[in-house]
Tab-separated table of C-alpha atoms in Angstrom:
chain	number	residue	atom	x	y	z
A	20	GLY	CA	22.435	63.491	34.672
A	21	GLU	CA	19.378	64.148	36.765
A	22	GLN	CA	18.262	61.520	39.223
A	23	VAL	CA	14.863	61.282	40.800
A	24	GLU	CA	14.041	59.237	43.925
A	25	GLN	CA	10.375	58.777	44.751
A	26	ARG	CA	9.038	57.483	48.042
A	27	PRO	CA	7.219	55.502	49.284
A	28	PRO	CA	6.575	52.928	46.473
A	29	HIS	CA	3.286	51.863	48.052
A	30	LEU	CA	0.851	53.798	50.264
A	31	SER	CA	-2.353	52.607	51.793
A	32	VAL	CA	-4.633	55.150	53.613
A	33	ARG	CA	-8.188	55.303	54.886
A	34	GLU	CA	-10.719	57.653	53.223
A	35	GLY	CA	-10.353	61.097	54.757
A	36	ASP	CA	-6.726	60.624	55.703
A	37	SER	CA	-3.914	62.450	54.226
A	38	ALA	CA	-1.290	60.976	51.935
A	39	VAL	CA	2.015	62.377	51.169
A	40	ILE	CA	4.461	61.498	48.276
A	41	ILE	CA	7.827	62.883	48.081
A	42	CYS	CA	10.424	63.130	45.223
A	43	THR	CA	14.079	64.101	45.735
A	44	TYR	CA	15.949	65.362	42.693
A	45	THR	CA	19.753	66.099	42.273
A	46	ASP	CA	20.132	68.695	39.623
A	47	PRO	CA	19.955	72.243	41.256
A	48	ASN	CA	19.131	73.583	37.706
A	49	SER	CA	15.920	71.731	37.634
A	50	TYR	CA	13.152	74.182	36.777
A	51	TYR	CA	9.973	72.342	35.755
A	52	PHE	CA	8.249	69.834	37.961
A	53	PHE	CA	5.222	67.681	37.237
A	54	TRP	CA	2.920	65.233	39.064
A	55	TYR	CA	1.187	62.711	36.890
A	56	LYS	CA	-1.674	60.333	37.892
A	57	GLN	CA	-2.158	57.041	36.277
A	58	GLU	CA	-5.422	55.100	36.627
A	59	PRO	CA	-5.709	51.472	35.827
A	60	GLY	CA	-5.602	50.915	31.918
A	61	ALA	CA	-5.222	54.589	31.248
A	62	GLY	CA	-2.239	56.714	30.365
A	63	LEU	CA	-0.462	59.245	32.693
A	64	GLN	CA	-2.415	62.347	33.258
A	65	LEU	CA	-1.073	65.695	34.465
A	66	LEU	CA	-2.058	66.610	37.935
A	67	MET	CA	0.036	69.650	38.300
A	68	LYS	CA	2.960	71.529	36.733
A	69	VAL	CA	5.127	73.576	38.980
A	70	PHE	CA	7.650	76.103	38.205
A	71	SER	CA	10.841	76.598	40.262
A	72	SER	CA	9.720	80.115	41.121
A	73	THR	CA	6.690	78.997	43.117
A	74	GLU	CA	6.998	76.917	46.418
A	75	ILE	CA	3.353	76.333	47.132
A	76	ASN	CA	0.917	75.265	44.541
A	77	GLU	CA	-2.692	74.180	45.428
A	78	GLY	CA	-5.026	71.985	43.400
A	79	GLN	CA	-8.421	70.459	44.064
A	80	GLY	CA	-7.843	68.389	47.088
A	81	PHE	CA	-4.103	68.496	47.014
A	82	THR	CA	-1.068	70.571	47.560
A	83	VAL	CA	2.236	70.469	45.949
A	84	LEU	CA	5.223	71.882	47.836
A	85	LEU	CA	8.600	72.493	46.338
A	86	ASN	CA	11.698	72.876	48.656
A	87	LYS	CA	14.567	74.042	46.519
A	88	LYS	CA	16.967	74.097	49.225
A	89	ASP	CA	16.462	70.279	49.899
A	90	LYS	CA	15.818	69.597	46.261
A	91	GLN	CA	12.411	67.953	47.305
A	92	LEU	CA	9.070	68.065	45.659
A	93	SER	CA	6.072	66.729	47.528
A	94	LEU	CA	2.462	65.933	46.691
A	95	ASN	CA	0.105	66.187	49.708
A	96	LEU	CA	-3.492	64.789	49.337
A	97	THR	CA	-5.339	66.437	52.189
A	98	ALA	CA	-8.347	64.219	52.548
A	99	ALA	CA	-8.090	61.142	50.257
A	100	HIS	CA	-11.018	59.415	48.776
A	101	PRO	CA	-11.200	56.199	46.848
A	102	GLY	CA	-11.176	58.023	43.645
A	103	ASP	CA	-7.663	59.031	44.354
A	104	SER	CA	-6.441	55.418	44.174
A	105	ALA	CA	-4.050	55.404	41.344
A	106	VAL	CA	-0.195	55.344	40.588
A	107	TYR	CA	1.337	58.796	41.018
A	108	PHE	CA	4.580	59.719	39.221
A	109	CYS	CA	6.767	62.892	39.638
A	110	ALA	CA	8.962	64.202	36.745
A	111	VAL	CA	11.622	66.859	36.781
A	112	SER	CA	12.927	68.860	33.809
A	113	LEU	CA	15.623	71.343	33.298
A	114	THR	CA	15.445	74.525	31.526
A	115	SER	CA	15.248	74.634	27.689
A	116	GLY	CA	18.969	75.634	27.553
A	117	GLY	CA	20.041	72.429	28.871
A	118	ASN	CA	18.751	68.884	29.183
A	119	TYR	CA	15.045	69.173	28.002
A	120	LYS	CA	14.120	65.475	28.741
A	121	PRO	CA	11.974	64.960	31.821
A	122	THR	CA	13.244	62.494	34.308
A	123	PHE	CA	10.639	60.426	36.181
A	124	GLY	CA	10.295	58.819	39.577
A	125	LYS	CA	9.545	55.093	39.899
A	126	GLY	CA	5.946	55.894	41.064
A	127	THR	CA	3.820	55.489	44.086
A	128	SER	CA	0.968	53.119	44.158
A	129	LEU	CA	-1.775	54.762	46.363
A	130	VAL	CA	-4.701	52.799	47.600
A	131	VAL	CA	-7.422	54.654	49.554
A	132	HIS	CA	-9.721	52.310	51.520
A	133	PRO	CA	-13.374	53.352	52.095
B	29	ASP	CA	-9.203	65.740	21.172
B	30	THR	CA	-6.428	65.482	23.665
B	31	THR	CA	-5.955	61.800	23.532
B	32	VAL	CA	-2.748	59.959	22.376
B	33	LYS	CA	-3.724	56.583	20.711
B	34	GLN	CA	-1.438	53.472	20.778
B	35	ASN	CA	-1.788	50.368	18.711
B	36	PRO	CA	-1.789	47.520	19.618
B	37	ARG	CA	-2.634	47.595	23.331
B	38	TYR	CA	-1.133	44.166	23.705
B	39	LYS	CA	1.602	42.515	21.569
B	40	LEU	CA	2.985	39.016	21.692
B	41	ALA	CA	6.359	38.529	19.925
B	42	ARG	CA	8.665	35.693	19.487
B	43	VAL	CA	12.454	36.105	20.318
B	44	GLY	CA	14.260	37.209	17.358
B	45	LYS	CA	11.247	38.694	15.441
B	46	PRO	CA	10.681	42.232	14.669
B	47	VAL	CA	8.051	44.345	16.506
B	48	ASN	CA	6.447	47.671	15.292
B	49	LEU	CA	4.244	49.820	17.719
B	50	ILE	CA	2.172	52.703	16.672
B	51	CYS	CA	1.320	56.036	18.338
B	52	SER	CA	-0.868	58.803	17.077
B	53	GLN	CA	-1.989	62.156	18.193
B	54	THR	CA	-4.137	64.965	16.627
B	55	MET	CA	-3.038	67.959	18.864
B	56	ASN	CA	-0.406	69.008	16.280
B	57	HIS	CA	2.283	68.525	18.986
B	58	ASP	CA	5.828	69.015	17.753
B	59	THR	CA	7.473	66.423	20.120
B	60	MET	CA	6.586	62.747	20.434
B	61	TYR	CA	8.246	60.423	22.859
B	62	TRP	CA	8.627	56.735	23.515
B	63	TYR	CA	9.285	55.399	27.016
B	64	GLN	CA	9.870	51.818	28.238
B	65	LYS	CA	8.276	51.052	31.537
B	66	LYS	CA	9.086	47.898	33.596
B	67	PRO	CA	7.459	46.983	36.857
B	68	ASN	CA	8.804	48.944	39.854
B	69	GLN	CA	10.933	51.216	37.490
B	70	ALA	CA	10.608	54.700	36.254
B	71	PRO	CA	9.550	55.234	32.755
B	72	LYS	CA	12.661	55.166	30.719
B	73	LEU	CA	12.912	57.540	27.813
B	74	LEU	CA	14.101	55.604	24.664
B	75	LEU	CA	13.951	58.378	22.062
B	76	PHE	CA	11.953	61.413	21.062
B	77	TYR	CA	11.204	63.382	17.830
B	78	TYR	CA	11.266	67.079	17.937
B	79	ASP	CA	9.512	67.842	14.799
B	80	LYS	CA	11.415	65.729	12.253
B	81	ILE	CA	14.562	65.231	14.241
B	82	LEU	CA	15.030	62.055	16.034
B	83	ASN	CA	16.947	61.974	19.344
B	84	ARG	CA	17.832	58.470	20.724
B	85	GLU	CA	19.209	57.796	24.224
B	86	ALA	CA	22.814	56.722	24.155
B	87	ASP	CA	22.241	53.479	26.059
B	88	THR	CA	19.351	52.296	23.710
B	89	PHE	CA	20.691	53.821	20.449
B	90	GLU	CA	21.160	50.578	18.588
B	91	LYS	CA	18.190	48.644	20.129
B	92	PHE	CA	15.302	50.825	18.928
B	93	GLN	CA	14.335	52.560	15.709
B	94	SER	CA	11.588	55.149	15.022
B	95	SER	CA	9.943	56.872	12.321
B	96	ARG	CA	7.620	59.887	12.027
B	97	PRO	CA	6.100	60.080	8.610
B	98	ASN	CA	3.984	63.134	9.533
B	99	ASN	CA	3.297	65.289	12.534
B	100	SER	CA	0.440	62.878	13.904
B	101	PHE	CA	2.222	59.527	13.773
B	102	CYS	CA	5.230	57.964	15.246
B	103	SER	CA	6.336	54.347	15.346
B	104	LEU	CA	8.830	52.349	17.515
B	105	TYR	CA	10.526	49.581	15.764
B	106	ILE	CA	12.470	46.651	17.333
B	107	GLY	CA	14.375	44.731	14.737
B	108	SER	CA	14.939	41.527	16.889
B	109	ALA	CA	13.088	41.232	20.057
B	110	GLY	CA	14.824	39.704	23.041
B	111	LEU	CA	13.207	38.642	26.266
B	112	GLU	CA	14.563	41.850	27.944
B	113	TYR	CA	12.265	43.841	25.762
B	114	SER	CA	9.096	42.696	27.601
B	115	ALA	CA	7.688	45.853	29.023
B	116	MET	CA	5.047	48.524	28.782
B	117	TYR	CA	5.784	51.007	25.946
B	118	LEU	CA	4.483	54.413	26.631
B	119	CYS	CA	4.107	57.040	23.892
B	120	ALA	CA	3.601	60.773	24.865
B	121	SER	CA	3.506	64.078	22.890
B	122	SER	CA	3.991	67.538	24.038
B	123	ARG	CA	3.678	71.062	22.623
B	124	ASP	CA	7.325	71.792	23.369
B	125	ARG	CA	10.238	69.874	24.875
B	126	GLY	CA	10.822	69.711	28.546
B	127	GLN	CA	8.725	72.561	29.719
B	128	ALA	CA	5.321	71.520	28.539
B	129	GLU	CA	2.933	68.859	29.773
B	130	GLN	CA	3.217	65.507	28.214
B	131	PHE	CA	0.091	63.698	27.149
B	132	PHE	CA	0.305	59.995	27.417
B	133	GLY	CA	-1.249	57.151	25.622
B	134	PRO	CA	-2.434	54.036	27.541
B	135	GLY	CA	0.574	52.120	26.624
B	136	THR	CA	1.275	48.871	24.634
B	137	ARG	CA	2.207	45.772	26.763
B	138	LEU	CA	4.721	43.897	24.847
B	139	THR	CA	5.468	40.205	25.897
B	140	VAL	CA	8.385	38.401	24.209
B	141	LEU	CA	8.325	34.673	24.286
């Protein structure tokens, strides 16, 4: 089945620095990609959903890149601030015709120091 | 209301005793999921309901039961807790399977002694 590797497990940056989290998946039929953010004491919240057809997706203060050739998904926070401190999870899902269960990475704990 | 609620938030159980965890959502989502999350591990899918149909993962088939009496509620039942069940249990719901965003509850931290 699908396997997802997420790195790094821990990331510490200064306010204003960039932060990059990478997920590598194995199934070339993967079609839906998700980034979730989990703040302390709260549930996972969707940051962005990415379709296989789009390689670059921009959100508020971050960019998600999808490299289908290398089967890699990345989350790039361009100028991190302390409010970005959280645990980030990627998730990968196949099309509805196949395995419709999202597979998650282990998470990255990001700390942004003022 | 886009929140998923879980009760209780913390649960202490004795080895060999049953455990029942509750999840609810009012978004009329047709799919509800239960995950087990241990430190430094990815959330592990235990089972999910698509409407009234229960799908359990092969490797946890006999360890967890679930019921969904109506669209809003879903429970996770452990008949006889073991030390290895200590974990965070996450409930999620989605409008559809796989393609749609999942909405997660805050989790129930289960400690088995």
